[in-house]
Short mmCIF file of C-alpha atoms in Angstrom, two decimals:
data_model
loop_
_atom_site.label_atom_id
_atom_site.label_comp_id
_atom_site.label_asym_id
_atom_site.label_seq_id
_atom_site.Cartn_x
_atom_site.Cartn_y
_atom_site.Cartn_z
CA UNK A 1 101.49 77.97 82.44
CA UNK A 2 105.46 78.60 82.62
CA UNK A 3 106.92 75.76 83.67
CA UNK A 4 109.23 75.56 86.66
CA UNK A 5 110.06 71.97 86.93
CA UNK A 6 113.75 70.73 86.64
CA UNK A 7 114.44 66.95 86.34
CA UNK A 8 116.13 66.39 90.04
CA UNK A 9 118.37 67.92 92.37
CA UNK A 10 121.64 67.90 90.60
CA UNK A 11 119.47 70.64 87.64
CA UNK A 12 118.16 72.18 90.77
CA UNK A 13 120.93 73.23 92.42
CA UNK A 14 123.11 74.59 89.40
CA UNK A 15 124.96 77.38 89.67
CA UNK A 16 125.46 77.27 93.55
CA UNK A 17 129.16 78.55 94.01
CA UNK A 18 131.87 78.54 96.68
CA UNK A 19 131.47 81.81 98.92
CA UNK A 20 127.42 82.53 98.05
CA UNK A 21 124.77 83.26 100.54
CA UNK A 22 121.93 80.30 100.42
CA UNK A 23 118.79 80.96 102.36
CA UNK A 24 117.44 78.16 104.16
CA UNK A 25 113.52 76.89 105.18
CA UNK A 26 112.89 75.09 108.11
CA UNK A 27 112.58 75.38 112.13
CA UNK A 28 114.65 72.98 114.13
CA UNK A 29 114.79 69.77 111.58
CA UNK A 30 111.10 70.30 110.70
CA UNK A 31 110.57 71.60 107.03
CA UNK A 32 114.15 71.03 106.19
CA UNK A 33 115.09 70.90 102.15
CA UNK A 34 117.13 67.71 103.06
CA UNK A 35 117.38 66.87 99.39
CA UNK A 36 119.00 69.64 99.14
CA UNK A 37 121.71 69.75 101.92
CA UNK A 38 122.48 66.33 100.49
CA UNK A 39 123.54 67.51 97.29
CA UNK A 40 125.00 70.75 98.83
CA UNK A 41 127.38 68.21 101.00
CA UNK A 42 128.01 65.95 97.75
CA UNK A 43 129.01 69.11 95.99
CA UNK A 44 131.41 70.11 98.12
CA UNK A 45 131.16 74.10 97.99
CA UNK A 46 132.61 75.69 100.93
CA UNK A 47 132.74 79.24 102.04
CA UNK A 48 129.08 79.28 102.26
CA UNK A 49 126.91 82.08 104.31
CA UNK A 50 123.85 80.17 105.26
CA UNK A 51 120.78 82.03 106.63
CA UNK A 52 118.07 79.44 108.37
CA UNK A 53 116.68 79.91 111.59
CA UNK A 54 118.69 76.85 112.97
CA UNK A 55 121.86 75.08 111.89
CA UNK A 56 121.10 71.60 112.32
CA UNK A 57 121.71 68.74 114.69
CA UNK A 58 125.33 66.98 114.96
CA UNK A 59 124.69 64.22 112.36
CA UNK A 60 121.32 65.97 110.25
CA UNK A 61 120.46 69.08 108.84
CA UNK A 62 122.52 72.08 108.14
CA UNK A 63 124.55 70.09 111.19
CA UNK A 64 126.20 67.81 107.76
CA UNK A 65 127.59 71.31 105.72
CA UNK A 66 129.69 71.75 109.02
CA UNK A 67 130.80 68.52 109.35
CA UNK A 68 132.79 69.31 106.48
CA UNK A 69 133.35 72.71 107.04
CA UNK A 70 130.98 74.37 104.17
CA UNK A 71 129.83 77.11 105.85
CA UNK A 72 131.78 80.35 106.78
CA UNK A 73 128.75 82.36 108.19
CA UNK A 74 125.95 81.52 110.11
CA UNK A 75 122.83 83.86 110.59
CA UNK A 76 120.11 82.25 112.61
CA UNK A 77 118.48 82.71 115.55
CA UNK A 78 119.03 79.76 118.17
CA UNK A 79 121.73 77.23 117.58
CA UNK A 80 121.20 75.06 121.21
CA UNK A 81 121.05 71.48 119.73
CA UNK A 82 124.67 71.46 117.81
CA UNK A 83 127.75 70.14 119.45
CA UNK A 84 130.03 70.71 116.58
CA UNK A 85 128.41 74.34 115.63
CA UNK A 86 129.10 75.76 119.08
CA UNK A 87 132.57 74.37 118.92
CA UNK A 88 133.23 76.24 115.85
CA UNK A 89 131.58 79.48 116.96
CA UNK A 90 133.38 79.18 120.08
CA UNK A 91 136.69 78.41 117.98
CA UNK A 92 136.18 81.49 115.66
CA UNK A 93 136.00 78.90 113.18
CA UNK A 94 132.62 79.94 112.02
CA UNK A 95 131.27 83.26 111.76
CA UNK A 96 127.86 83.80 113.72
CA UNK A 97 125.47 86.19 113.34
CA UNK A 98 122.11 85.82 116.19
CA UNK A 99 119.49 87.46 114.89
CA UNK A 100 116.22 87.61 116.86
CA UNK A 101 113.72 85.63 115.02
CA UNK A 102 110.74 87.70 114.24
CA UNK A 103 113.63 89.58 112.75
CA UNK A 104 115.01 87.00 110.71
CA UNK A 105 111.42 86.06 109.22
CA UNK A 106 111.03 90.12 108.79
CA UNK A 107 114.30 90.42 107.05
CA UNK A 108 113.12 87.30 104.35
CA UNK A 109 110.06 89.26 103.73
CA UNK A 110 111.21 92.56 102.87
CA UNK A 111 114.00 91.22 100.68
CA UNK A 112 110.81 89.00 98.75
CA UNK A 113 108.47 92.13 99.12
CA UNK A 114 110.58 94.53 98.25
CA UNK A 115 111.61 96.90 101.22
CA UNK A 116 115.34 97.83 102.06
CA UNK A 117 115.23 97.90 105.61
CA UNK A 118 112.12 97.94 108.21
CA UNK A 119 111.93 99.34 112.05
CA UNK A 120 111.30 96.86 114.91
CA UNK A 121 111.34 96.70 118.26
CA UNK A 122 113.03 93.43 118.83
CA UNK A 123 116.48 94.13 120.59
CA UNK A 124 116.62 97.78 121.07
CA UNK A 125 118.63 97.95 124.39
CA UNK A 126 120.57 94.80 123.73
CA UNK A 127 123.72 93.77 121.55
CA UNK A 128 121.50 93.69 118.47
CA UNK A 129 121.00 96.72 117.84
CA UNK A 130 124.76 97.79 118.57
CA UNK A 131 125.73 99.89 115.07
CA UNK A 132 121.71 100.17 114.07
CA UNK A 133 120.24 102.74 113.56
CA UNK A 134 117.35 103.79 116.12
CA UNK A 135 114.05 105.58 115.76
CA UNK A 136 111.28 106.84 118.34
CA UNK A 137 107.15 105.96 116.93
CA UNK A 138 105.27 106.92 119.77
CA UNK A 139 106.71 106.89 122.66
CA UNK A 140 108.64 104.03 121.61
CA UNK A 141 112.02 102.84 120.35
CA UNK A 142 113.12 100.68 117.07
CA UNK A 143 115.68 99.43 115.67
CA UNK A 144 116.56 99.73 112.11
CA UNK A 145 116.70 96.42 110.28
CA UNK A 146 117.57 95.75 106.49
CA UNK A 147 116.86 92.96 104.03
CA UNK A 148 118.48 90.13 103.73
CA UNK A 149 120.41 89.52 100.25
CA UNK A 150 120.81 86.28 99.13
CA UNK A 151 122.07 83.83 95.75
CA UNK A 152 120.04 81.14 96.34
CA UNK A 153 116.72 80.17 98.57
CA UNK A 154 115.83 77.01 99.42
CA UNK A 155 112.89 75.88 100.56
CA UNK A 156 110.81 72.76 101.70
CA UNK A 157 107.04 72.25 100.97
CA UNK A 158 104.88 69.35 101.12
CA UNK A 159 102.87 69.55 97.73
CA UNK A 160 104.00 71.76 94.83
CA UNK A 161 103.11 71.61 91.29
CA UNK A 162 104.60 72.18 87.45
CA UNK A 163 104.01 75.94 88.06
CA UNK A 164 105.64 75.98 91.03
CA UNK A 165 102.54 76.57 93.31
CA UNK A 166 103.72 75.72 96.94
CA UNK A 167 101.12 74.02 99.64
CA UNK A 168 102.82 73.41 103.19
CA UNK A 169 101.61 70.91 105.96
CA UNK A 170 101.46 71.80 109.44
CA UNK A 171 104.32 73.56 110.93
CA UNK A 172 106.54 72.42 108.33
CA UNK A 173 105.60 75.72 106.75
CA UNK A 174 107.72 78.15 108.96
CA UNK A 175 110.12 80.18 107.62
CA UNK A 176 110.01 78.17 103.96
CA UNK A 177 107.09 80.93 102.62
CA UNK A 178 109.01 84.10 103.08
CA UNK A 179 111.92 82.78 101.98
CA UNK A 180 110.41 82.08 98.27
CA UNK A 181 111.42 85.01 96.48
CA UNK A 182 113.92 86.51 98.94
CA UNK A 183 116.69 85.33 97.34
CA UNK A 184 117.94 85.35 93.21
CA UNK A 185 117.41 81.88 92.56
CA UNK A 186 114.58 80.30 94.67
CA UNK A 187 114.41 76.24 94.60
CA UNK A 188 111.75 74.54 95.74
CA UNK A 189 111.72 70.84 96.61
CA UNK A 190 108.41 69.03 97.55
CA UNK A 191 107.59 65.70 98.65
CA UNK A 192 104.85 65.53 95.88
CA UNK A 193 105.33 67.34 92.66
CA UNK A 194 101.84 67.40 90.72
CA UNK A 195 101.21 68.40 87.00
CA UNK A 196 99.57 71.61 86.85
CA UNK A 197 95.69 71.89 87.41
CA UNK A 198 96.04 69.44 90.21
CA UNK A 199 96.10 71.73 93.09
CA UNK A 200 92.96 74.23 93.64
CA UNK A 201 94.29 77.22 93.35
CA UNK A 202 92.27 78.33 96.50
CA UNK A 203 94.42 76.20 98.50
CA UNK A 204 97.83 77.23 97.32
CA UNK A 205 100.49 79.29 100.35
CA UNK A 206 103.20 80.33 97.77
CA UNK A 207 102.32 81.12 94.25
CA UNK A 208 104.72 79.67 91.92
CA UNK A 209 106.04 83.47 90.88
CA UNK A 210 107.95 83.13 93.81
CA UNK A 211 110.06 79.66 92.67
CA UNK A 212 112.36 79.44 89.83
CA UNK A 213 112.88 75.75 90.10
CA UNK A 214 111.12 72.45 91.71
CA UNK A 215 111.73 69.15 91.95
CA UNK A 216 110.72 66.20 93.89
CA UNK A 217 112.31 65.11 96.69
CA UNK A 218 113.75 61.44 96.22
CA UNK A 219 113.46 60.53 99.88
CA UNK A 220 112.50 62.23 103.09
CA UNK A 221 114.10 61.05 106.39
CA UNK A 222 111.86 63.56 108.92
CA UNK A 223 113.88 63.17 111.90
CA UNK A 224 111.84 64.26 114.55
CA UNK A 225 113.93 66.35 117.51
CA UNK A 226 112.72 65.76 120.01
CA UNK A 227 109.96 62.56 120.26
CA UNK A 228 107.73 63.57 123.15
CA UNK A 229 104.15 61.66 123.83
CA UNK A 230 102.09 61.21 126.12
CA UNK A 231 100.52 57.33 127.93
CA UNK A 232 97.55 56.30 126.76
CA UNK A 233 94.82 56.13 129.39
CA UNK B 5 108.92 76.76 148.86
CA UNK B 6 107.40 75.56 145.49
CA UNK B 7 109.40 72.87 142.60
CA UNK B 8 108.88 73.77 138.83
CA UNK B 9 105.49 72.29 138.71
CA UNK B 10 104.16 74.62 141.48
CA UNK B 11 105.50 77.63 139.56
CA UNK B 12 103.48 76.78 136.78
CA UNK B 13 100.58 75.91 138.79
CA UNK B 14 100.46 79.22 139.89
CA UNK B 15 101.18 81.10 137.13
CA UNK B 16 98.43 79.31 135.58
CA UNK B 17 96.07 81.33 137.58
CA UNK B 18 97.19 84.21 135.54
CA UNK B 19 95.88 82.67 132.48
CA UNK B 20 92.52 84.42 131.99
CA UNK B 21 89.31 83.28 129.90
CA UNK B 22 89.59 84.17 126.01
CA UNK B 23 93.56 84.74 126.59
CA UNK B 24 95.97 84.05 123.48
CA UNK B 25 98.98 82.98 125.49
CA UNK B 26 102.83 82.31 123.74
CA UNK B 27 104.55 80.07 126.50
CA UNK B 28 108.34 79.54 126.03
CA UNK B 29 110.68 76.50 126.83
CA UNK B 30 111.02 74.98 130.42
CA UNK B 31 108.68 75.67 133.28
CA UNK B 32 106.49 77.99 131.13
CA UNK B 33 105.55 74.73 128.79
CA UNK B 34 104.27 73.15 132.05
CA UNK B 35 101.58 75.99 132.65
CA UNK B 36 99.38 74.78 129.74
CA UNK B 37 98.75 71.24 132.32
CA UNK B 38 97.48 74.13 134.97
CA UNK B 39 94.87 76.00 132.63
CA UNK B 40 91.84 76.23 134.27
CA UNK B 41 89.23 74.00 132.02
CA UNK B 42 86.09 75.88 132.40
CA UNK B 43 87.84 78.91 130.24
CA UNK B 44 88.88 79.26 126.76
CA UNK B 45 92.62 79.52 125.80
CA UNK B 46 94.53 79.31 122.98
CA UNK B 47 98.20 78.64 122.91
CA UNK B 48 100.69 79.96 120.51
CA UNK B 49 104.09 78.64 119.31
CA UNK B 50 106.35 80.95 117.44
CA UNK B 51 106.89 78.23 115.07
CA UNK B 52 103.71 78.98 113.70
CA UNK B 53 100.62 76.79 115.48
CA UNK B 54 97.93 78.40 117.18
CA UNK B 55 95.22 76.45 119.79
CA UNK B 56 98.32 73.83 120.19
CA UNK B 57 97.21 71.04 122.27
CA UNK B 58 98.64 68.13 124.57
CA UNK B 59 101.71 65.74 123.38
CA UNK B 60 100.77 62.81 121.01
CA UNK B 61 100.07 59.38 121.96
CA UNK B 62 103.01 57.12 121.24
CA UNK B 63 102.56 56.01 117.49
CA UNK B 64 100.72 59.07 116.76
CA UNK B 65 103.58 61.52 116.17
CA UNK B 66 104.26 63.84 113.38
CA UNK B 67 107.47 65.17 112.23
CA UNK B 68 105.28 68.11 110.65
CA UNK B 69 104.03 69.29 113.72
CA UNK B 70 106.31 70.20 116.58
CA UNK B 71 106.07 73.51 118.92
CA UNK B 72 109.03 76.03 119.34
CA UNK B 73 110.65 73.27 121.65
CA UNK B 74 110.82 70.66 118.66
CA UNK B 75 108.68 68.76 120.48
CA UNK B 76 106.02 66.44 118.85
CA UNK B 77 102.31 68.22 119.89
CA UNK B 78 98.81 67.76 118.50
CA UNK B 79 96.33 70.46 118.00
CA UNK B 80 92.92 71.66 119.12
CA UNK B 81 90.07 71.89 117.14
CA UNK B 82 89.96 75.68 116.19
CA UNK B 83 93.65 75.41 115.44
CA UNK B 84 95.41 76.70 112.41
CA UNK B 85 99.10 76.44 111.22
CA UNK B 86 101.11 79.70 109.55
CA UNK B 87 104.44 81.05 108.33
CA UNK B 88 107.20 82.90 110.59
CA UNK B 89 105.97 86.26 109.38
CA UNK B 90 102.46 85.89 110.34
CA UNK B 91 103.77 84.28 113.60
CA UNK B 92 105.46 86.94 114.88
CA UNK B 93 103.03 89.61 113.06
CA UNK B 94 100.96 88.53 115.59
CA UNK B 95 103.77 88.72 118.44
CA UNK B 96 105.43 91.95 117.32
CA UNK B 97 101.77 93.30 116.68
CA UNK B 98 100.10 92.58 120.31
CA UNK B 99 97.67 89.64 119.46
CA UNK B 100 98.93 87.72 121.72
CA UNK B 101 97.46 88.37 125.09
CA UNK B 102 99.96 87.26 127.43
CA UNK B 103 103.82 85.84 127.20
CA UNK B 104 105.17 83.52 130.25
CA UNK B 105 109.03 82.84 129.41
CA UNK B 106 112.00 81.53 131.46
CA UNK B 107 114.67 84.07 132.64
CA UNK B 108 118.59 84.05 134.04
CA UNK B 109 118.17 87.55 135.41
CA UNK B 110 115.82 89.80 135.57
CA UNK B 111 116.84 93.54 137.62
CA UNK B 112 114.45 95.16 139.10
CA UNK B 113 113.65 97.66 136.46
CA UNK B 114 112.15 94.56 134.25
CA UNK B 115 115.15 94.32 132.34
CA UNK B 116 115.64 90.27 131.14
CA UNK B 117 118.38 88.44 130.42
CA UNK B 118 117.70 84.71 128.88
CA UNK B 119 119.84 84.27 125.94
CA UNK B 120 123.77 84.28 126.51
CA UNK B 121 126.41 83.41 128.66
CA UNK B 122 129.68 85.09 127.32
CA UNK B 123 132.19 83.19 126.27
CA UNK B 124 130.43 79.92 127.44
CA UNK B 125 127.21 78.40 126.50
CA UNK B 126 125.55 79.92 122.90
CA UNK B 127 122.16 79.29 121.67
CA UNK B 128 120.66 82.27 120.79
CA UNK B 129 117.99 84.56 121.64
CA UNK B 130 115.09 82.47 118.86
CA UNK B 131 112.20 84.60 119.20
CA UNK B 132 112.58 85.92 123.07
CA UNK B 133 113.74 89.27 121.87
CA UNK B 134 110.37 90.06 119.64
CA UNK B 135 108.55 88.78 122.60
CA UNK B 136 109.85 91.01 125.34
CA UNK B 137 109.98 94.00 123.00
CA UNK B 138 106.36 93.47 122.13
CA UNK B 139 104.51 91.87 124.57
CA UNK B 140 101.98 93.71 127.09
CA UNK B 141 102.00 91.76 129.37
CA UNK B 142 104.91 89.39 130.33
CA UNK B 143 105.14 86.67 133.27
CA UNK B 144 108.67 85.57 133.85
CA UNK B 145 109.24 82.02 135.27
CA UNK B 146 112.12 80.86 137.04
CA UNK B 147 114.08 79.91 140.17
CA UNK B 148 114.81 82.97 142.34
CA UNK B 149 118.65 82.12 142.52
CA UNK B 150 120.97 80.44 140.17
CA UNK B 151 122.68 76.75 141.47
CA UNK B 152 125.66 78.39 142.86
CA UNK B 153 122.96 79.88 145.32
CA UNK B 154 123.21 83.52 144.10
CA UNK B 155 119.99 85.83 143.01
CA UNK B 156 118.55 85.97 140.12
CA UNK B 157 116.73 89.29 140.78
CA UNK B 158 119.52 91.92 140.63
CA UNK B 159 119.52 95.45 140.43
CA UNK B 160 120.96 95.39 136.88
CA UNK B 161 121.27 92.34 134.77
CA UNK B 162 125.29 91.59 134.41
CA UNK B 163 124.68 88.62 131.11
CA UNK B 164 123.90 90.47 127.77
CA UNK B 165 120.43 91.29 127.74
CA UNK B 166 117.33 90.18 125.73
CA UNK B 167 115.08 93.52 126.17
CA UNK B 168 114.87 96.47 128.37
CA UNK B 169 111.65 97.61 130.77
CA UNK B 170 109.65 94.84 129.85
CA UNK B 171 108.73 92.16 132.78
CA UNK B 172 105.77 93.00 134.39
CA UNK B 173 105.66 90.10 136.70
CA UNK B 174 108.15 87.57 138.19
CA UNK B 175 106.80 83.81 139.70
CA UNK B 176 109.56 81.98 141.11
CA UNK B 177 109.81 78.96 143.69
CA UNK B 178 109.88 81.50 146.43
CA UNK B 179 107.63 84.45 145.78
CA UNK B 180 105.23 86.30 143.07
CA UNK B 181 106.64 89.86 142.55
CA UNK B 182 105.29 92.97 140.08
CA UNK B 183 108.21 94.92 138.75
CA UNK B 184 107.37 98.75 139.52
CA UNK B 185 108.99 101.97 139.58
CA UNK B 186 110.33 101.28 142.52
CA UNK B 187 111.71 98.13 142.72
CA UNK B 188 110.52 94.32 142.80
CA UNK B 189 107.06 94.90 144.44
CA UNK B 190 106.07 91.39 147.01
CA UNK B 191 102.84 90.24 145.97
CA UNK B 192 102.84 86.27 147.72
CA UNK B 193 105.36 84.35 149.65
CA UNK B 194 105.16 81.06 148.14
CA UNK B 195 103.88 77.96 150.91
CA UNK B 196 105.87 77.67 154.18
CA UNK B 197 108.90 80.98 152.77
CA UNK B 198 109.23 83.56 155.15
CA UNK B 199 109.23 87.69 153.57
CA UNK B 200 113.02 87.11 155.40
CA UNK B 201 113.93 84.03 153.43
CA UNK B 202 112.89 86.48 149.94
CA UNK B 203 114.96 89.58 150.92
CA UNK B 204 117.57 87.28 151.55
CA UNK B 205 117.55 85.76 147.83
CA UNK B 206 116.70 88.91 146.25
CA UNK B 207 119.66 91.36 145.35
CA UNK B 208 117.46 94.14 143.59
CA UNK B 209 115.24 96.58 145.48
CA UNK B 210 112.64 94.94 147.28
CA UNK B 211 109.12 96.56 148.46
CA UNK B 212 107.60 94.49 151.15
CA UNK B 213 104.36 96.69 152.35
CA UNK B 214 102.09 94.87 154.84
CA UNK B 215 101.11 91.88 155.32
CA UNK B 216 102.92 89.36 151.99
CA UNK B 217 99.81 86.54 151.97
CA UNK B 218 101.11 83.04 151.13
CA UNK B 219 100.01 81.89 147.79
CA UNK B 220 96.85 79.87 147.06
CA UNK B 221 97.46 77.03 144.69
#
């Protein structure tokens, strides 16, 4: 077994550096690495391109790196639910780049799997593909898309173990799998880290190949977006 | 003239038996409370839940599990959970049967524009773009004009657009039109609107043959 577990989030985030590119997990607030932005706010590094599919709420999320102005560069693909983001953008304060999200998932994968660039059809026609490259496959048109590269990944998971053997719960899983991998350094924290031999391996989403470091989350806040339920009868 | 639940309602009818169907924010979320309950559908949000089912009951809510809205959801039995890749593998690849998502404007070549006002409101496009790009089949729902009164169905889109060709069909609170060749085809006049009262809210080219029939809810 080689052994992937670091002692907390301080050892886990090591090396991170003023002007990198960090990949992100999560959709909306929901499989967020919180422990992570924590320390990433407590650190203080600035200049930051962050690629996550969204940037956060006002007061949660990536919405605390730009609070205090940590991030240059933005590439995600919807940003509706942050006052303070759009005021940037808007501002030229903060670099944006909308990516559609298929793409952005795509873009994680081939940088994890191994493929420079890939053809889809998302945004041919539109602003996207302004600059791209485009190809004809039957009668059809693509646009030319190319891997992400990134310093650092970070991901969310529910259970992980000393290996670094990833198991996600419910849609928490999003874009935290192809991120693992994608990226030079990929951390994983987990809400239950489990000595090795605890999880069947049948069960694990992301084998621990994929994750250089893990730790355990020390606490996890789950804000939930938006609350929505329905009366009971 | 129908509200946002009557759009729905009637899109609904659209929804066939052993349909995968991706509904988007707004009026199309409403459709799944119109789905006939003698056939078998499965929903799909890009977020990476298929055979979603209703909102929780208060207390039961789980951060974990949310649809592309953020919203707190429950599933069906049948259901299973996946990554972003695999979501849209089965977007981008055609699995999904049929896509109903809101729209700004939509000209009357099936062009759509959803995702950005210049210089004023930014959110993004999320995952419209591999929708429209891949989809089949593609309802749009929305209002046939905008709330300073002005249509929504133009004969080219003037906001920055989300995909080109792609809307097949178009339900809004006045009418159900096909996009075709031609122009915006009328299919229905929704309760108590006159063919008049469409032409007049409709900017793009407009092919009204015969008799429209009024919708049946």
């Amino acid at each position: 077994m080689i052994r992937k577990t670091v002692e907390n989030v301080q050892e886990a985030l090591k090396g991170v550096k003023d002007g990198m590119t960090l990949m992100l997990g999560g959709f909306g607030l929901c499989g967020i690495p919180e422990n992570t932005i924590s320390e990433l706010v407590r650190l203080g590094v600035t200049d930051l391109c962050c690629i996550s599919n969204n940037a956060g709420v006002d007061d949660f999320g990536l919405g605390l790196l730009l609070q205090q102005k940590q991030i240059r560069k933005m590439i995600s693909s919807y940003v509706g639910e942050n006052d303070e983001f759009e005021r940037q953008m808007l501002s030229g304060e903060l670099e944006v780049e909308l990516t559609p999200q298929g793409t952005l998932a795509e873009k994680c994968r081939a940088a994890q799997a191994g493929f420079p660039a890939f053809y889809t059809p998302a945004g041919f026609g539109t602003e996207v593909a302004l600059g791209k490259e485009t190809r004809e496959f039957n009668g059809k048109m693509y646009v030319l898309e190319e891997a992400f590269k990134a310093d650092f990944s970070f991901v969310k998971a529910w259970k992980g173990d000393e290996a670094g053997n990833l198991i996600f719960k419910g849609t928490a899983r999003n874009f935290n799998p192809c991120m693992c991998g994608a990226a030079n350094i990929t951390v994983a924290e987990v809400e239950e880290l489990l000595p090795a031999g605890s999880l069947d391996p049948n069960d694990i989403h992301v084998p621990g190949i994929f994750v250089q470091r893990i730790f355990q989350g020390e606490k996890y806040e789950k804000r939930i977006e938006q609350r929505t339920v329905r009366p009971r009868n | 003239m129908l509200d946002k639940n009557g759009i729905a309602k009637r899109i609904a009818k659209e929804v066939k038996d052993g349909y995968y169907v991706n509904l988007g924010i707004g009026i199309p979320t409403m459709v799944a409370n119109f789905v006939r309950d003698d056939i078998s559908v499965e929903f799909q949000s890009e977020n990476g839940v298929l055979g979603m089912g209703p909102f929780p009951f208060e207390g039961e809510e789980d951060a974990d599990i949310i649809n592309a809205g953020k919203q707190t959801i429950t599933t069906m039995p049948g259901a299973s959970f996946f990554d972003s890749v695999t979501s849209f593998a089965m977007i981008r690849g055609q699995h999904v049967d049929l896509t109903i998502l809101g729209a700004m404007e939509v000209s009357d070549k099936g062009d759509i524009a959803n995702w950005k006002i210049p210089g004023k409101m930014v959110k993004g496009m999320g995952g419209a773009m591999d929708l429209v790009a891949s989809a089949e089949n593609i309802i749009v729902a929305m209002m046939h004009t905008n709330r300073a009164g002005e249509s929504k169905l133009l004969k080219e889109c003037t906001l920055p657009l989300t995909g080109v060709g792609c809307v097949k069909k178009i339900v809004t609170n006045l009418a159900v039109l096909e996009v075709t060749t031609g122009g915006f085809r009328l299919l229905e006049r929704a309760p108590g609107v006159s063919v008049g009262a469409i032409e007049n809210a409709t900017s793009g080219r407009l092919i009204v043959e015969g008799e429209i029939p009024e919708m049946k809810l």
